[in-house]
């Protein structure tokens, strides 16, 4: 099968590999769509500690079942599916505490084992979900939205909250729509790319403002500060600003993936004096079902979020687009 892989940080290739072997509890899935995530870029740069090389990345995907293991009962060849890439051991203390995303032995499709930037990928039945008649492109966005849904559970958006989102890329766009669906009365978003802010206005945010103009407008938008300040950039200099925009007793949501060795500086006194909460949300935590339901409800508009679709042969071109093109949202490979 044709597959794109990262041989080592900074080095990629498109190669012919054998199809994945499946065990008795697994499915073999013919990939139809797979999206590039910020995590994939961190893996490419050697900034993601969990990654193992050489490896085929790709953890946001959908496709068609072509074979099933002897123990599989819920799926058959021809079914249209997606999969949660995180595979917990279900034996360690974290799993026993119902914290599978913190599993001590966590395996992840496209991170610790070969993923979906290939013609075929394998996944356990336990983490596979039917997508029905949802388009393959939309279904490849179930995983990113499931990450947002887990964050919503962590942050606990309240009715009437004012929310500020840093970053108007595809993750920021999903996050902004999701907090609105969860009850936020005002959702403001900021970015350095004017085109992306125009997309966010299309999606119905309250205010979409250039990053350079945020400090002079924030007091008018939220005089006491924001109830929730969410970072969807993963950029340490951006994250460092978050406390400046949070109201007393506000929440700072670290959602974007920063380089694993990056640091930021907060004033401990400011956190103490303002009763601030800093909340992280890592990956998904059994939130695929909710993500699928939100997409089916129509409350999340995915139409503007996929800006480019390329064949897997154009692996390098896709990575360049995802990192450099100011007029891109989600870049997907179609197979």
CSV table of C-alpha atoms in Angstrom, one decimal:
chain,number,residue,atom,x,y,z
A,1,UNK,CA,0.0,0.0,0.0
A,2,UNK,CA,1.0,3.6,-0.5
A,3,UNK,CA,1.9,5.4,2.8
A,4,UNK,CA,3.5,8.7,3.9
A,5,UNK,CA,5.8,8.5,6.8
A,6,UNK,CA,8.1,10.6,9.0
A,7,UNK,CA,11.4,8.8,9.0
A,8,UNK,CA,12.9,11.1,11.7
A,9,UNK,CA,12.2,14.7,12.6
A,10,UNK,CA,12.3,16.8,9.5
A,11,UNK,CA,12.6,13.9,7.1
A,12,UNK,CA,9.6,12.4,5.2
A,13,UNK,CA,8.9,10.0,2.4
A,14,UNK,CA,6.1,8.4,0.4
A,15,UNK,CA,6.7,4.6,0.2
A,16,UNK,CA,5.1,1.3,-0.5
A,17,UNK,CA,4.4,-0.7,2.7
A,18,UNK,CA,2.6,-3.9,3.5
A,19,UNK,CA,-1.0,-3.6,4.6
A,20,UNK,CA,-1.4,-3.6,8.4
A,21,UNK,CA,-1.9,-7.0,9.9
A,22,UNK,CA,-5.1,-7.2,12.1
A,23,UNK,CA,-5.7,-9.2,15.2
A,24,UNK,CA,-8.9,-11.0,16.2
A,25,UNK,CA,-10.3,-7.7,17.8
A,26,UNK,CA,-9.3,-5.4,15.0
A,27,UNK,CA,-10.7,-3.9,11.8
A,28,UNK,CA,-8.8,-3.1,8.6
A,29,UNK,CA,-10.0,0.3,7.3
A,30,UNK,CA,-9.4,1.6,3.8
A,31,UNK,CA,-8.7,5.3,4.4
A,32,UNK,CA,-10.9,7.8,2.5
A,33,UNK,CA,-10.0,11.1,4.3
A,34,UNK,CA,-7.3,12.0,6.8
A,35,UNK,CA,-6.6,15.5,8.2
A,36,UNK,CA,-3.3,17.2,9.2
A,37,UNK,CA,-3.3,18.2,12.9
A,38,UNK,CA,-1.0,20.6,14.7
A,39,UNK,CA,0.2,17.5,16.6
A,40,UNK,CA,1.4,16.1,13.3
A,41,UNK,CA,3.5,19.2,12.7
A,42,UNK,CA,5.0,18.9,16.2
A,43,UNK,CA,5.8,15.2,15.4
A,44,UNK,CA,7.5,16.4,12.2
A,45,UNK,CA,9.6,18.9,14.1
A,46,UNK,CA,10.5,16.4,16.8
A,47,UNK,CA,8.5,18.4,19.4
A,48,UNK,CA,6.1,15.6,20.6
A,49,UNK,CA,7.5,13.3,23.2
A,50,UNK,CA,5.0,10.5,22.6
A,51,UNK,CA,6.0,10.0,19.0
A,52,UNK,CA,8.0,7.0,17.8
A,53,UNK,CA,10.0,7.0,14.5
A,54,UNK,CA,9.9,5.9,11.8
A,55,UNK,CA,6.1,6.2,11.7
A,56,UNK,CA,3.1,6.8,9.5
A,57,UNK,CA,1.2,9.8,11.1
A,58,UNK,CA,-2.5,10.6,10.7
A,59,UNK,CA,-5.0,10.3,13.6
A,60,UNK,CA,-8.0,12.2,12.2
A,61,UNK,CA,-9.5,9.9,9.6
A,62,UNK,CA,-12.5,8.1,8.2
A,63,UNK,CA,-12.9,5.2,5.8
A,64,UNK,CA,-14.5,1.9,4.8
A,65,UNK,CA,-14.1,-1.4,6.6
A,66,UNK,CA,-12.5,-4.0,4.3
A,67,UNK,CA,-11.7,-6.8,6.8
A,68,UNK,CA,-12.5,-7.7,10.4
A,69,UNK,CA,-11.0,-9.9,13.0
A,70,UNK,CA,-12.6,-13.1,14.2
A,71,UNK,CA,-13.9,-11.5,17.4
A,72,UNK,CA,-15.4,-8.4,15.8
A,73,UNK,CA,-19.2,-8.4,16.0
A,74,UNK,CA,-20.3,-4.7,15.5
A,75,UNK,CA,-18.8,-4.1,12.1
A,76,UNK,CA,-18.5,-5.8,8.7
A,77,UNK,CA,-16.9,-5.1,5.4
A,78,UNK,CA,-18.4,-2.1,3.7
A,79,UNK,CA,-19.2,-0.2,6.9
A,80,UNK,CA,-18.3,3.5,6.9
A,81,UNK,CA,-16.4,4.3,10.1
A,82,UNK,CA,-14.0,6.5,12.0
A,83,UNK,CA,-11.9,5.7,15.1
A,84,UNK,CA,-10.7,7.2,18.3
A,85,UNK,CA,-6.9,7.1,17.8
A,86,UNK,CA,-6.2,6.7,21.6
A,87,UNK,CA,-6.0,3.1,22.7
A,88,UNK,CA,-5.9,2.7,26.5
A,89,UNK,CA,-4.7,-0.4,28.2
A,90,UNK,CA,-7.8,-0.5,30.5
A,91,UNK,CA,-5.6,-2.0,33.2
A,92,UNK,CA,-3.5,0.7,34.8
A,93,UNK,CA,-4.5,3.0,37.6
A,94,UNK,CA,-5.5,5.9,35.4
A,95,UNK,CA,-7.8,3.6,33.3
A,96,UNK,CA,-9.3,2.1,36.4
A,97,UNK,CA,-10.1,5.7,37.5
A,98,UNK,CA,-11.9,6.3,34.2
A,99,UNK,CA,-9.1,8.5,32.9
A,100,UNK,CA,-8.1,6.6,29.8
A,101,UNK,CA,-6.5,9.6,28.1
A,102,UNK,CA,-3.9,9.5,31.0
A,103,UNK,CA,-3.3,5.8,30.5
A,104,UNK,CA,0.2,4.8,31.6
A,105,UNK,CA,0.5,2.6,28.6
A,106,UNK,CA,-1.4,4.7,26.0
A,107,UNK,CA,-1.0,3.7,22.4
A,108,UNK,CA,-2.2,6.1,19.7
A,109,UNK,CA,-2.9,5.6,16.0
A,110,UNK,CA,-0.6,7.9,14.1
A,111,UNK,CA,1.6,8.6,17.1
A,112,UNK,CA,2.9,5.4,18.7
A,113,UNK,CA,1.7,3.1,15.9
A,114,UNK,CA,1.2,3.7,12.2
A,115,UNK,CA,-1.7,5.9,11.3
A,116,UNK,CA,-3.9,7.0,8.5
A,117,UNK,CA,-1.7,8.8,6.1
A,118,UNK,CA,-1.8,5.6,4.1
A,119,UNK,CA,-4.2,3.6,2.0
A,120,UNK,CA,-5.1,1.3,5.0
A,121,UNK,CA,-5.0,1.6,8.8
A,122,UNK,CA,-5.9,-0.8,11.5
A,123,UNK,CA,-8.0,0.0,14.6
A,124,UNK,CA,-9.4,-2.0,17.5
A,125,UNK,CA,-13.2,-2.5,17.4
A,126,UNK,CA,-13.4,-1.0,20.9
A,127,UNK,CA,-12.4,2.5,19.5
A,128,UNK,CA,-14.2,2.4,16.2
A,129,UNK,CA,-17.5,4.3,15.5
A,130,UNK,CA,-20.0,4.1,12.6
A,131,UNK,CA,-20.5,7.4,10.7
A,132,UNK,CA,-23.6,6.4,8.6
A,133,UNK,CA,-24.1,8.7,5.7
A,134,UNK,CA,-21.8,11.5,7.0
A,135,UNK,CA,-19.3,12.5,4.3
A,136,UNK,CA,-15.8,11.1,4.8
A,137,UNK,CA,-14.4,14.7,4.9
A,138,UNK,CA,-16.7,15.7,7.8
A,139,UNK,CA,-16.1,12.4,9.6
A,140,UNK,CA,-12.4,13.1,9.6
A,141,UNK,CA,-13.2,16.1,11.8
A,142,UNK,CA,-15.0,14.0,14.5
A,143,UNK,CA,-11.7,13.5,16.3
A,144,UNK,CA,-10.7,17.2,16.5
A,145,UNK,CA,-14.2,18.0,17.7
A,146,UNK,CA,-14.0,15.2,20.3
A,147,UNK,CA,-10.9,16.9,21.7
A,148,UNK,CA,-12.9,20.1,22.1
A,149,UNK,CA,-15.8,18.2,23.7
A,150,UNK,CA,-13.4,16.8,26.3
A,151,UNK,CA,-12.2,20.3,27.0
A,152,UNK,CA,-15.8,21.5,27.4
A,153,UNK,CA,-16.2,18.9,30.1
A,154,UNK,CA,-13.1,20.0,31.9
A,155,UNK,CA,-13.8,23.8,31.7
A,156,UNK,CA,-17.6,23.5,32.3
A,157,UNK,CA,-18.8,26.5,30.3
A,158,UNK,CA,-21.7,28.2,32.1
A,159,UNK,CA,-24.8,29.8,30.6
A,160,UNK,CA,-24.0,33.4,29.8
A,161,UNK,CA,-20.2,33.0,29.8
A,162,UNK,CA,-18.1,35.4,27.8
A,163,UNK,CA,-15.3,33.5,26.1
A,164,UNK,CA,-12.2,34.7,24.3
A,165,UNK,CA,-10.5,32.3,21.9
A,166,UNK,CA,-6.9,32.8,20.7
A,167,UNK,CA,-6.4,31.3,17.3
A,168,UNK,CA,-9.0,31.2,14.4
A,169,UNK,CA,-7.6,28.1,12.7
A,170,UNK,CA,-9.7,24.9,12.3
A,171,UNK,CA,-9.4,24.0,16.0
A,172,UNK,CA,-10.2,27.5,17.1
A,173,UNK,CA,-13.2,27.5,14.8
A,174,UNK,CA,-14.5,24.2,16.3
A,175,UNK,CA,-13.8,25.5,19.8
A,176,UNK,CA,-15.7,28.7,19.2
A,177,UNK,CA,-18.7,27.0,17.8
A,178,UNK,CA,-18.7,24.4,20.6
A,179,UNK,CA,-18.6,26.9,23.5
A,180,UNK,CA,-21.5,28.8,21.9
A,181,UNK,CA,-23.5,25.5,21.6
A,182,UNK,CA,-22.6,24.9,25.3
A,183,UNK,CA,-24.2,28.1,26.4
A,184,UNK,CA,-21.7,31.0,26.1
A,185,UNK,CA,-23.5,34.3,25.4
A,186,UNK,CA,-20.4,35.9,23.8
A,187,UNK,CA,-17.6,34.3,21.8
A,188,UNK,CA,-14.8,36.6,20.7
A,189,UNK,CA,-11.8,35.3,18.7
A,190,UNK,CA,-8.5,36.7,17.7
A,191,UNK,CA,-5.9,35.8,15.1
A,192,UNK,CA,-3.1,37.4,13.0
A,193,UNK,CA,-4.7,36.3,9.7
A,194,UNK,CA,-7.5,38.6,8.5
A,195,UNK,CA,-8.9,35.9,6.1
A,196,UNK,CA,-9.5,33.5,9.0
A,197,UNK,CA,-11.3,36.2,11.0
A,198,UNK,CA,-13.6,36.6,8.0
A,199,UNK,CA,-14.4,32.9,8.2
A,200,UNK,CA,-15.2,33.2,11.9
A,201,UNK,CA,-17.6,36.1,11.2
A,202,UNK,CA,-19.3,33.8,8.7
A,203,UNK,CA,-19.6,31.2,11.6
A,204,UNK,CA,-21.3,33.7,13.8
A,205,UNK,CA,-18.8,34.7,16.5
A,206,UNK,CA,-19.5,37.9,18.4
A,207,UNK,CA,-16.3,39.7,17.6
A,208,UNK,CA,-13.4,38.7,15.4
A,209,UNK,CA,-10.4,40.9,15.9
A,210,UNK,CA,-6.8,41.1,14.7
A,211,UNK,CA,-4.3,40.2,17.4
A,212,UNK,CA,-2.7,43.6,17.2
A,213,UNK,CA,-6.0,45.2,18.0
A,214,UNK,CA,-7.1,43.0,20.8
A,215,UNK,CA,-5.7,44.9,23.8
A,216,UNK,CA,-7.4,48.1,22.8
A,217,UNK,CA,-10.7,46.4,22.2
A,218,UNK,CA,-11.0,43.8,24.9
A,219,UNK,CA,-12.1,46.3,27.6
A,220,UNK,CA,-15.0,47.3,25.5
A,221,UNK,CA,-15.9,43.7,24.6
A,222,UNK,CA,-15.6,42.4,28.2
A,223,UNK,CA,-15.1,45.3,30.7
A,224,UNK,CA,-14.4,43.0,33.7
A,225,UNK,CA,-12.5,40.4,31.6
A,226,UNK,CA,-13.6,37.1,30.1
A,227,UNK,CA,-15.1,34.2,32.0
A,228,UNK,CA,-13.0,31.8,29.9
A,229,UNK,CA,-9.9,32.5,27.9
A,230,UNK,CA,-9.1,29.6,25.6
A,231,UNK,CA,-5.8,29.1,23.7
A,232,UNK,CA,-6.1,27.2,20.4
A,233,UNK,CA,-2.7,28.2,19.1
A,234,UNK,CA,-0.2,26.3,21.2
A,235,UNK,CA,2.1,29.3,20.9
A,236,UNK,CA,3.8,30.0,24.2
A,237,UNK,CA,3.9,33.8,23.7
A,238,UNK,CA,0.2,33.8,23.1
A,239,UNK,CA,-0.6,31.5,26.1
A,240,UNK,CA,1.4,33.9,28.3
A,241,UNK,CA,-1.1,36.7,27.6
A,242,UNK,CA,-4.1,34.7,28.7
A,243,UNK,CA,-4.2,35.8,32.3
A,244,UNK,CA,-4.3,39.5,31.2
A,245,UNK,CA,-7.8,38.9,29.7
A,246,UNK,CA,-9.4,36.7,32.3
A,247,UNK,CA,-11.8,38.2,34.8
A,248,UNK,CA,-11.4,37.5,38.5
A,249,UNK,CA,-12.4,33.9,39.1
A,250,UNK,CA,-12.0,33.3,35.4
A,251,UNK,CA,-10.6,30.2,33.7
A,252,UNK,CA,-7.7,29.8,31.4
A,253,UNK,CA,-8.1,26.9,29.0
A,254,UNK,CA,-4.8,25.4,27.6
A,255,UNK,CA,-6.1,23.6,24.5
A,256,UNK,CA,-3.6,24.2,21.8
A,257,UNK,CA,-0.6,21.8,21.6
A,258,UNK,CA,2.6,23.6,22.6
A,259,UNK,CA,6.1,22.2,21.9
A,260,UNK,CA,6.8,19.6,24.7
A,261,UNK,CA,9.8,21.6,26.1
A,262,UNK,CA,8.2,25.1,25.9
A,263,UNK,CA,7.5,27.1,29.0
A,264,UNK,CA,5.5,30.3,29.8
A,265,UNK,CA,5.7,32.6,32.8
A,266,UNK,CA,2.6,33.6,34.8
A,267,UNK,CA,2.6,35.9,37.9
A,268,UNK,CA,1.7,33.6,40.8
A,269,UNK,CA,0.4,36.6,42.6
A,270,UNK,CA,-2.0,37.4,39.8
A,271,UNK,CA,-3.3,33.8,39.7
A,272,UNK,CA,-3.7,33.9,43.5
A,273,UNK,CA,-5.2,37.4,43.7
A,274,UNK,CA,-7.7,36.9,40.9
A,275,UNK,CA,-8.7,33.3,41.9
A,276,UNK,CA,-7.9,32.2,38.4
A,277,UNK,CA,-8.1,28.5,37.3
A,278,UNK,CA,-5.7,27.1,34.7
A,279,UNK,CA,-7.2,24.1,33.0
A,280,UNK,CA,-5.6,21.8,30.5
A,281,UNK,CA,-7.4,19.3,28.3
A,282,UNK,CA,-5.4,16.5,26.6
A,283,UNK,CA,-6.7,14.7,23.5
A,284,UNK,CA,-10.1,12.9,23.9
A,285,UNK,CA,-11.6,11.0,26.7
A,286,UNK,CA,-14.4,8.8,25.4
A,287,UNK,CA,-16.0,11.9,23.7
A,288,UNK,CA,-16.4,10.6,20.2
A,289,UNK,CA,-20.1,9.8,20.7
A,290,UNK,CA,-20.8,13.4,21.8
A,291,UNK,CA,-18.8,14.8,18.9
A,292,UNK,CA,-20.8,12.7,16.4
A,293,UNK,CA,-24.0,13.9,17.9
A,294,UNK,CA,-23.0,17.6,17.8
A,295,UNK,CA,-22.1,17.3,14.1
A,296,UNK,CA,-25.4,15.5,13.4
A,297,UNK,CA,-27.3,18.2,15.3
A,298,UNK,CA,-26.2,20.9,12.8
A,299,UNK,CA,-24.8,23.1,15.6
A,300,UNK,CA,-21.3,22.7,14.3
A,301,UNK,CA,-20.7,24.1,10.8
A,302,UNK,CA,-17.9,22.1,9.2
A,303,UNK,CA,-18.3,23.4,5.6
A,304,UNK,CA,-15.7,26.3,5.9
A,305,UNK,CA,-13.2,24.3,7.8
A,306,UNK,CA,-11.7,22.1,5.1
A,307,UNK,CA,-9.7,24.4,2.8
A,308,UNK,CA,-7.5,21.9,0.9
A,309,UNK,CA,-7.7,18.3,-0.1
A,310,UNK,CA,-4.7,16.5,-1.7
A,311,UNK,CA,-3.7,13.0,-2.7
A,312,UNK,CA,-1.3,11.3,-0.3
A,313,UNK,CA,1.4,11.5,-3.0
A,314,UNK,CA,1.5,15.3,-2.2
A,315,UNK,CA,2.4,14.6,1.4
A,316,UNK,CA,5.1,17.3,1.5
A,317,UNK,CA,3.0,19.9,-0.2
A,318,UNK,CA,0.2,19.2,2.4
A,319,UNK,CA,2.6,19.7,5.3
A,320,UNK,CA,3.8,23.0,3.7
A,321,UNK,CA,0.3,24.2,3.3
A,322,UNK,CA,-0.6,23.3,6.9
A,323,UNK,CA,2.4,25.3,8.2
A,324,UNK,CA,2.7,28.2,5.8
A,325,UNK,CA,-0.4,29.1,3.8
A,326,UNK,CA,-2.3,32.0,5.5
A,327,UNK,CA,-5.4,31.0,3.4
A,328,UNK,CA,-5.7,27.5,4.8
A,329,UNK,CA,-7.9,25.9,7.4
A,330,UNK,CA,-7.9,22.1,7.7
A,331,UNK,CA,-5.7,20.3,5.1
A,332,UNK,CA,-6.9,16.8,4.3
A,333,UNK,CA,-5.5,13.9,2.3
A,334,UNK,CA,-8.0,12.0,0.3
A,335,UNK,CA,-7.3,8.4,-0.8
